[in-house]
Coordinates of C-alpha atoms and ligand atoms in Angstrom, one line a residue:
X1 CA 90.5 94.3 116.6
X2 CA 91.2 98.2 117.2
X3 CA 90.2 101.4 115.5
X4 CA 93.5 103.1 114.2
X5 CA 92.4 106.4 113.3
X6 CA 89.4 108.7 112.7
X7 CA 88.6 111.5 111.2
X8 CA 86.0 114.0 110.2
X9 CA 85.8 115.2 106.4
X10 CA 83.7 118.6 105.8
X11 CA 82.9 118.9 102.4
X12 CA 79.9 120.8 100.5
X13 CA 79.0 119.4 97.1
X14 CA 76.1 121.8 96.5
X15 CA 75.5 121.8 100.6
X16 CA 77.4 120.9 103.5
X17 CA 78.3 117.6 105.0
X18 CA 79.8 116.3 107.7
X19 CA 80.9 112.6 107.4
X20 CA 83.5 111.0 110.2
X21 CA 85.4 107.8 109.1
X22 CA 87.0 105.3 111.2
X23 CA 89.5 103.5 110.1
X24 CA 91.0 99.8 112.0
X25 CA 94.1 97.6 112.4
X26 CA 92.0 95.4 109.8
X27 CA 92.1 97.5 106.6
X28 CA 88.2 98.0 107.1
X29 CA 86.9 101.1 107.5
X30 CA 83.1 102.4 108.3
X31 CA 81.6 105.8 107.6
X32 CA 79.2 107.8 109.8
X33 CA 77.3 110.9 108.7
X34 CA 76.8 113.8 111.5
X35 CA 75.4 116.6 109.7
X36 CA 73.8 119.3 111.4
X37 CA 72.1 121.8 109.1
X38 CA 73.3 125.3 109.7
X39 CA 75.5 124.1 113.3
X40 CA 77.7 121.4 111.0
X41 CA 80.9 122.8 112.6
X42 CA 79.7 122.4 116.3
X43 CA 79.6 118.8 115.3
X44 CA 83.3 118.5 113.8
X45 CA 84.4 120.1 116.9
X46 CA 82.9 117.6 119.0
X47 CA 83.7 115.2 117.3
X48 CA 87.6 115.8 117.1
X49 CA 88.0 117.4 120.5
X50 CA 85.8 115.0 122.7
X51 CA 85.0 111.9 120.5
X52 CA 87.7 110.7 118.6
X53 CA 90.7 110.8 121.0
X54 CA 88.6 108.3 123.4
X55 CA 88.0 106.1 120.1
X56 CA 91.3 105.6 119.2
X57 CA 92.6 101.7 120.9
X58 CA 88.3 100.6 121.2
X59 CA 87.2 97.5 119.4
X60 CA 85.4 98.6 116.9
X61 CA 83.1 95.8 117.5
X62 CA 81.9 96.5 120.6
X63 CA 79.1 99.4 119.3
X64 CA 76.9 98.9 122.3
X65 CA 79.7 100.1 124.6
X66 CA 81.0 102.4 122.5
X67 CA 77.2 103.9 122.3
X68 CA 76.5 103.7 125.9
X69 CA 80.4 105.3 126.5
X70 CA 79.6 108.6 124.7
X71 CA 75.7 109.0 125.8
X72 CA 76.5 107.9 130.0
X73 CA 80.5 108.7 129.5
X74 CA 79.6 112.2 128.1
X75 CA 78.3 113.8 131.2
X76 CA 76.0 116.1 129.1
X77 CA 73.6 114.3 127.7
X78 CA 71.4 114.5 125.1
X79 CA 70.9 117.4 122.6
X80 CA 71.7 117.8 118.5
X81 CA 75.1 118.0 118.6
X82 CA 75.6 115.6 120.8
X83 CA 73.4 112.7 119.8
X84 CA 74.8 113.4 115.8
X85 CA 78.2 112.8 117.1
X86 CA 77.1 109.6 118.7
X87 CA 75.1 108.8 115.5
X88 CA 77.8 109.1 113.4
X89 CA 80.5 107.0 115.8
X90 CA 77.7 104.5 115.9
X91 CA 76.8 103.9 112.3
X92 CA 80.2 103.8 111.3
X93 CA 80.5 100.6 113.8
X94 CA 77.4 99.1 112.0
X95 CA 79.1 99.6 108.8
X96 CA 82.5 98.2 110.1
X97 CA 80.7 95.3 111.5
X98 CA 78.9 94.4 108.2
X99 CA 81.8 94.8 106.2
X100 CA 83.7 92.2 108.7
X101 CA 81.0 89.7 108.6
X102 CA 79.8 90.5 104.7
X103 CA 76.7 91.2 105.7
X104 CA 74.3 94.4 105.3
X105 CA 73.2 96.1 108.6
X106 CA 69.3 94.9 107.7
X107 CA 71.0 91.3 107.9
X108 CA 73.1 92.3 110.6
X109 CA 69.5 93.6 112.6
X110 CA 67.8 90.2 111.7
X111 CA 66.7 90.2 108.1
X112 CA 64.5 92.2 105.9
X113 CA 60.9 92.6 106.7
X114 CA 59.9 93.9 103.0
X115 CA 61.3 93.5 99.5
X116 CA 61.6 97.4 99.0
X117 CA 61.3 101.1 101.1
X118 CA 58.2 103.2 100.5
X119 CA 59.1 106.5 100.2
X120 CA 57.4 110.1 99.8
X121 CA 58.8 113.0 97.7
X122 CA 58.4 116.5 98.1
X123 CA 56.6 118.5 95.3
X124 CA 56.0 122.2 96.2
X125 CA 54.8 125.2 94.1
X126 CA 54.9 128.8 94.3
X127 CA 50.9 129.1 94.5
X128 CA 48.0 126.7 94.1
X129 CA 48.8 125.9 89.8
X130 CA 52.4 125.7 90.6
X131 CA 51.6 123.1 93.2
X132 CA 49.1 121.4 91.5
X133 CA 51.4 121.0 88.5
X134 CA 54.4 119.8 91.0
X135 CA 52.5 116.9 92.1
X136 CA 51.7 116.0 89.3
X137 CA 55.2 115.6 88.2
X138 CA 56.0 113.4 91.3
X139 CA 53.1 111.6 90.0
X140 CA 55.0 111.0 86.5
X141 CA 58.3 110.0 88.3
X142 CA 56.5 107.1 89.9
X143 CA 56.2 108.2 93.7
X144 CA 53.3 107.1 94.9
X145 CA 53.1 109.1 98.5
X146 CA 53.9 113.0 98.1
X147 CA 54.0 115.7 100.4
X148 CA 52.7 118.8 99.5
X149 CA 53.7 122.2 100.1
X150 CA 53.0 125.4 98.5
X151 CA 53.3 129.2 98.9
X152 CA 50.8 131.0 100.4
X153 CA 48.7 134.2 99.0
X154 CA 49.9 137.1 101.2
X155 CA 52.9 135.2 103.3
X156 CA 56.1 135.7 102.1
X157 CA 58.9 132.7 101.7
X158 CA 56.4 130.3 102.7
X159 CA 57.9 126.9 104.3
X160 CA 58.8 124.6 101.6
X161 CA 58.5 126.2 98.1
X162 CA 61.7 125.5 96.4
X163 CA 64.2 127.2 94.3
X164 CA 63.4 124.3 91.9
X165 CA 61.4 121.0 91.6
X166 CA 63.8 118.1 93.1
X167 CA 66.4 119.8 95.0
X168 CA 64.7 122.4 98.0
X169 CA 67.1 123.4 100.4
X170 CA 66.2 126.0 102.9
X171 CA 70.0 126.9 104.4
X172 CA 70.7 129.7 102.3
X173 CA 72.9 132.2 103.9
X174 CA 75.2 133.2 106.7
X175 CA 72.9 135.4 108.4
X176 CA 69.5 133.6 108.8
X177 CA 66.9 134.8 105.9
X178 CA 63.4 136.2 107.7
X179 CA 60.5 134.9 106.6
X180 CA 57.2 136.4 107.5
X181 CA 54.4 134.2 108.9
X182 CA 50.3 134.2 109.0
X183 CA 48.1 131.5 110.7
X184 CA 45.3 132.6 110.0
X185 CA 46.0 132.5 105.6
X186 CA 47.7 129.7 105.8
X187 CA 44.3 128.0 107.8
X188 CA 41.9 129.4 105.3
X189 CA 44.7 128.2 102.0
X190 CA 45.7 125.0 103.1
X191 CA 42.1 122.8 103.0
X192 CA 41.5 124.5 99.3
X193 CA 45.1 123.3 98.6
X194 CA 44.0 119.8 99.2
X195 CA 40.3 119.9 98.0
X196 CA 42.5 121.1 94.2
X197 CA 45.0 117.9 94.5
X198 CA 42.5 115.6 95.4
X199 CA 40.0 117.1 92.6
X200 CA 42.8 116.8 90.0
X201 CA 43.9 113.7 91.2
X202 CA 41.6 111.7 93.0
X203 CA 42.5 109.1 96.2
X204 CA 45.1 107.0 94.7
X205 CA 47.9 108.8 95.8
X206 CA 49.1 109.1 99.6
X207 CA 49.1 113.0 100.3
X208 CA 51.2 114.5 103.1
X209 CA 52.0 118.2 104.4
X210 CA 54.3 119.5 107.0
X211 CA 53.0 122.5 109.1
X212 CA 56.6 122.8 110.3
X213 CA 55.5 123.4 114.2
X214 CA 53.8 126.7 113.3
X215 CA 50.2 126.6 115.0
X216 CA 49.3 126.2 118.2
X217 CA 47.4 123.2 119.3
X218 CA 44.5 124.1 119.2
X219 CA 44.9 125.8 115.7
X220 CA 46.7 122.5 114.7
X221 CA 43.3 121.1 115.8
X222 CA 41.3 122.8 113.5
X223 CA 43.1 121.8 110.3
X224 CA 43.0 118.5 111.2
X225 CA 39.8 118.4 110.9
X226 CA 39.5 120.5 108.2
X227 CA 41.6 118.1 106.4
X228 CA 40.1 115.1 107.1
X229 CA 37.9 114.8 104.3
X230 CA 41.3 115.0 101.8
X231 CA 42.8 111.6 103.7
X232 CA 46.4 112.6 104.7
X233 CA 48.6 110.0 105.2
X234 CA 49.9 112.4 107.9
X235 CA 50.0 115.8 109.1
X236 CA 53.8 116.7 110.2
X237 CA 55.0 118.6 112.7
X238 CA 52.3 120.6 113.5
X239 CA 52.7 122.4 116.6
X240 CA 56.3 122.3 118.9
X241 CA 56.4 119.3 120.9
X242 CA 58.5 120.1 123.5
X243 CA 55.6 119.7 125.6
X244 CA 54.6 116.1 124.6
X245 CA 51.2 116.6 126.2
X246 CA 50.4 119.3 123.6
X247 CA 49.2 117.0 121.3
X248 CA 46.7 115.4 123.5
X249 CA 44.1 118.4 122.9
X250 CA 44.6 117.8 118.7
X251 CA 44.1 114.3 119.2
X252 CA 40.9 114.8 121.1
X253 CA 39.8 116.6 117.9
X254 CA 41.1 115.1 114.6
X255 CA 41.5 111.6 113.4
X256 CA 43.9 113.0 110.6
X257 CA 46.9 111.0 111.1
X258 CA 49.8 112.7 112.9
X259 CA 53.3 112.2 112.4
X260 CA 56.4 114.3 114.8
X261 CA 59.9 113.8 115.1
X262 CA 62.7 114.8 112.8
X263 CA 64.2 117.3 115.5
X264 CA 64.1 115.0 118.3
X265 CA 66.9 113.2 119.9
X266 CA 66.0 110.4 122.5
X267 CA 63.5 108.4 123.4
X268 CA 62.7 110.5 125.9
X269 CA 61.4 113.6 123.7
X270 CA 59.0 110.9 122.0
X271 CA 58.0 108.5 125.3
X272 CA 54.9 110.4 126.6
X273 CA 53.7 111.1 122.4
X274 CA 54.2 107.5 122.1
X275 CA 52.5 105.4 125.1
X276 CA 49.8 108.0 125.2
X277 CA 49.1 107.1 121.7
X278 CA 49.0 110.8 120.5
X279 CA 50.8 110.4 117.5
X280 CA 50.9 107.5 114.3
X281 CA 54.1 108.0 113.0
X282 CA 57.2 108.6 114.6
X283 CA 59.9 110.5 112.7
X284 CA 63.1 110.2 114.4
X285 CA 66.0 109.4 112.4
X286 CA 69.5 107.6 112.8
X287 CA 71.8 111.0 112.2
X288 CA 69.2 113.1 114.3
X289 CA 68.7 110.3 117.5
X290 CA 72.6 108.6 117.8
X291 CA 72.3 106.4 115.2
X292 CA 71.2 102.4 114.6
X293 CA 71.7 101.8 118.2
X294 CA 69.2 104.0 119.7
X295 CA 67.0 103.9 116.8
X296 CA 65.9 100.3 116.9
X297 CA 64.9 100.6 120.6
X298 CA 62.5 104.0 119.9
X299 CA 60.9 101.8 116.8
X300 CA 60.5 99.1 119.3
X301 CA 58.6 100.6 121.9
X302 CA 56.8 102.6 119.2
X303 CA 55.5 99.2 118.1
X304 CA 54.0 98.4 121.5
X305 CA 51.7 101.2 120.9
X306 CA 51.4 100.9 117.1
X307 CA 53.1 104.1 116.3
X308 CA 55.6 103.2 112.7
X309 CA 58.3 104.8 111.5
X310 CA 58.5 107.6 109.4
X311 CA 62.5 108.7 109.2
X312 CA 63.0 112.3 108.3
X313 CA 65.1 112.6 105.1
X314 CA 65.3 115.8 103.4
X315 CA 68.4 116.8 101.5
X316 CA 70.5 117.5 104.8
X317 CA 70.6 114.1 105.6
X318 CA 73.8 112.5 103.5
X319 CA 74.1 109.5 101.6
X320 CA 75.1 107.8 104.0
X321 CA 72.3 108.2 106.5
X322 CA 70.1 107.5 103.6
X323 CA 72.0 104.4 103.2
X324 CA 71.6 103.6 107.0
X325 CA 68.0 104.5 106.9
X326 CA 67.5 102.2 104.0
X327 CA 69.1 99.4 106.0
X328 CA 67.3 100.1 108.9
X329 CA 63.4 100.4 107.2
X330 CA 63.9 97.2 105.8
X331 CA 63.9 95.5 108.8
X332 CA 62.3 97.4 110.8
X333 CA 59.0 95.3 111.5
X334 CA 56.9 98.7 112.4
X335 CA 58.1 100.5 109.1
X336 CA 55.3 103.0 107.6
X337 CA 57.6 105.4 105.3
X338 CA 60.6 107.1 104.6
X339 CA 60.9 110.4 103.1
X340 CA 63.2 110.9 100.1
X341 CA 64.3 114.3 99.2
X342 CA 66.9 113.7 95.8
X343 CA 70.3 114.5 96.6
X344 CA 72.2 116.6 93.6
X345 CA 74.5 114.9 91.0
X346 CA 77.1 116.7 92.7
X347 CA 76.2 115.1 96.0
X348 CA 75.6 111.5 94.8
X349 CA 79.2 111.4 93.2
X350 CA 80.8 112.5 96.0
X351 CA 79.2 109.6 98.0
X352 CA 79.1 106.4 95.6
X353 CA 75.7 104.3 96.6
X354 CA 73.9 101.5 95.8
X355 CA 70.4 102.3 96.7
X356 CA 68.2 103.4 93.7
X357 CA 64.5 104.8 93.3
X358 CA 62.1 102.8 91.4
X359 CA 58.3 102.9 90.9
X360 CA 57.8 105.4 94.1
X361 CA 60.3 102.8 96.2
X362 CA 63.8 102.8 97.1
X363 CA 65.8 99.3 96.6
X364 CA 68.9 99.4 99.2
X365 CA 70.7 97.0 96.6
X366 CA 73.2 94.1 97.6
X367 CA 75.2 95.4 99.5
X368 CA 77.9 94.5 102.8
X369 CA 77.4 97.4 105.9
X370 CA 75.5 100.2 104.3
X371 CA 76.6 100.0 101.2
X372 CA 77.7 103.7 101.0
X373 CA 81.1 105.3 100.6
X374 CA 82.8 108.9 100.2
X375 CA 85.0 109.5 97.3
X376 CA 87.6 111.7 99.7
X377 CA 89.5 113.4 96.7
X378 CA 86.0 114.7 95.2
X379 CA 85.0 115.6 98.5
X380 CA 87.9 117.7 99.1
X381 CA 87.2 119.9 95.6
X382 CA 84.2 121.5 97.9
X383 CA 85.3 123.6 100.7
X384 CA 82.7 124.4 103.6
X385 CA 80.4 126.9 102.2
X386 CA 78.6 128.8 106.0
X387 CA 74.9 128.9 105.3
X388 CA 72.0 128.7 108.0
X389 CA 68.4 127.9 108.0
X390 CA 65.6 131.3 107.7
X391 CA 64.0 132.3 110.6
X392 CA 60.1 133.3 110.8
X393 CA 58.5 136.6 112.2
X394 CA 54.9 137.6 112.7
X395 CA 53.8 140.0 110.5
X396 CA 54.3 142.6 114.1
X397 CA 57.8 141.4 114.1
X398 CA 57.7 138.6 116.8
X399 CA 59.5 135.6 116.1
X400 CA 57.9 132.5 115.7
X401 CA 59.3 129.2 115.0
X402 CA 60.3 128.6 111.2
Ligands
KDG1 O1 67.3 121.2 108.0 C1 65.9 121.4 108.2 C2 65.2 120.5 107.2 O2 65.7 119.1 107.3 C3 63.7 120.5 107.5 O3 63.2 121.8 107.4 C4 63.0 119.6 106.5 O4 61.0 119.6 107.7 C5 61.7 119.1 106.9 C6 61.3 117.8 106.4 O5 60.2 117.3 106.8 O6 62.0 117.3 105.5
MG2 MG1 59.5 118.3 108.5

């Protein structure tokens, strides 16, 4: 068996994705997302100068060579770009594979371990009402884990208050908008944001919040333990960790659950958080950390040390990583959630799926591979639109991280 043909289709149905497809000398093809919010052409570049000439002639499946061929064969390893590439090759393979045997990728990995996905939505406000009330309308759709986010009395273009109540999406121009950051407002607002959900709602719910890696440790410290009486079901992201060992001093301080991940790439930028036991959740995910592949073996050594999964999954994700992600949490023995941003109408057409929400749980549907497709003529009706993600400043005009 040989692959015939790849390649990549931009298209931007609302926002932009990048999907590559690989075709074989079988009639069955496989589709692999590589979308890189705000960098998505780096990736079709890679992809078509580096990556698909050297796919051409491979059996297609052989994924574990193919994998280890761009991660060792590359030279360069590592990095967004990069690793999305080798996500994308990789889950195409999966999909190929499952189509060949009529089997989905869970069955491919070994079987499911649960009879649906849990999954948390994101309901944001423009102050503590408009927050209040946005819960409760994720409350109403069924979801029963919901991250919280809301804007912030004297910091303008807070992170994560959307343009409307299902679809936020933070890439909104082709010069990065500035935002305008405060740590010490958003310390004092965020416990009172809490103490008001869990007043108007009481503990039934699983809450979450992402501090999108803007305090320091030992700030990050202090509102995990000013949390604690509201019982997260995690705290995201809450201070950079390039420097793994970071989040040893917020550990030594909090027992608010903690949960990293979405912009890392290997095992390697999650080892020391894992087998030190600084973290509960890990939130790689297959587009973000080259695909199925490499995925399975950071949820595996994640489950020596009782860290679970938590895949990233806002709106820049596609379909189809969605659909991978699906595959993948129902096997995955160490699962603990999956976040589930709705893609628009527009989006969902252009990528035909299976998988559908019920009850605060997502149902990856029978299906052979991953079960999702692109519907290339309605693809090619949205042209690549440029748009990047904001950028934060202090209120002095240094920049911070957004
Ligand atoms: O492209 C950036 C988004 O994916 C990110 O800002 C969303 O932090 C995010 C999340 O947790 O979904
Ligand atoms: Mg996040």
């Amino acid at each position: 068996m040989k692959i015939t043909a790849a390649r990549v289709i931009v298209t931007c149905p609302g926002r932009n994705f990048v999907t590559l497809k690989i075709e074989t000398d079988q009639g069955v093809y496989g589709i692999g997302d590589a979308t890189l919010n705000g960098r998505e052409l780096s990736v079709v570049a890679y992809l078509e100068e580096h990556v698909i000439p050297a796919l051409i002639g491979k059996d297609p499946r052989r994924i574990e060579d193919a994998w280890q061929y761009f991660y060792r064969g590359a030279y360069w390893r590592r990095g967004p770009v990069t690793m999305r590439a080798i996500a994308a090759v990789d889950v195409a393979l999966w999909d190929i594979k499952g189509k060949m045997a009529g089997m989905s990728i869970t069955d491919l990995l070994g079987g499911a371990s649960r009879d649906s996905v849990l999954v948390y939505g994101h309901a944001n406000g423009a102050d503590l009402e408009g927050t209040i009330d946005a819960v409760g309308q994720y409350i109403d759709l069924g979801y029963t884990a919901i991250r919280a986010q809301s804007g912030i009395p004297g910091i303008k273009l807070a992170y994560g208050v959307g343009r409307g109540t299902l679809h936020y999406e933070p890439a909104d121009a082709t010069l990065p908008t500035e935002t305008v950051w405060n740590t010490s407002k958003y310390l004092d607002y965020c416990p009172k944001l809490f103490d008001a959900l869990r007043s108007n709602y009481g503990n039934d719910h699983e809450l979450l919040h992402d501090g999108h890696h803007r305090l320091t440790p030992n700030e990050a410290a202090q509102l995990g333990k000013n949390l604690e009486p509201y019982r997260l079901f995690w705290l995201e992201d809450i201070t950079p960790a390039e420097n793994q060992e970071a989040f040893r001093h917020i550990r030594q301080h909090t027992t608010t659950p903690l949960a990293v991940g979405e912009i890392f790439n290997t095992i390697w930028d999650a080892k020391d958080l894992i087998q030190n036991q600084l973290i509960d959740y890990i939130r790689m995910t297959i587009v973000g950390s080259g695909g199925i592949t490499h995925l399975r073996r950071v949820a595996d050594f994640a489950a020596l040390w009782q860290v679970r999964t938590g895949s990233h999954g806002a709106t820049d994700l596609s379909p189809v990583t969605m659909g991978a992600a699906l595959q993948f949490d129902m096997w995955v023995p160490n699962f603990g959630i999956q976040e589930y941003m709705r893609h628009t109408e527009e989006t969902d057409a252009v990528f035909p799926h299976a998988y559908s929400f019920d009850k605060g749980r997502l149902h990856p549907g029978a299906v052979v591979g991953h079960g999702v497709d692109i519907d290339e003529a309605l693809a090619a009706r949205y042209p690549y639109k440029p748009a990047q993600l904001p950028v934060a400043r202090l209120e002095d005009g240094t920049m911070w991280n957004w």
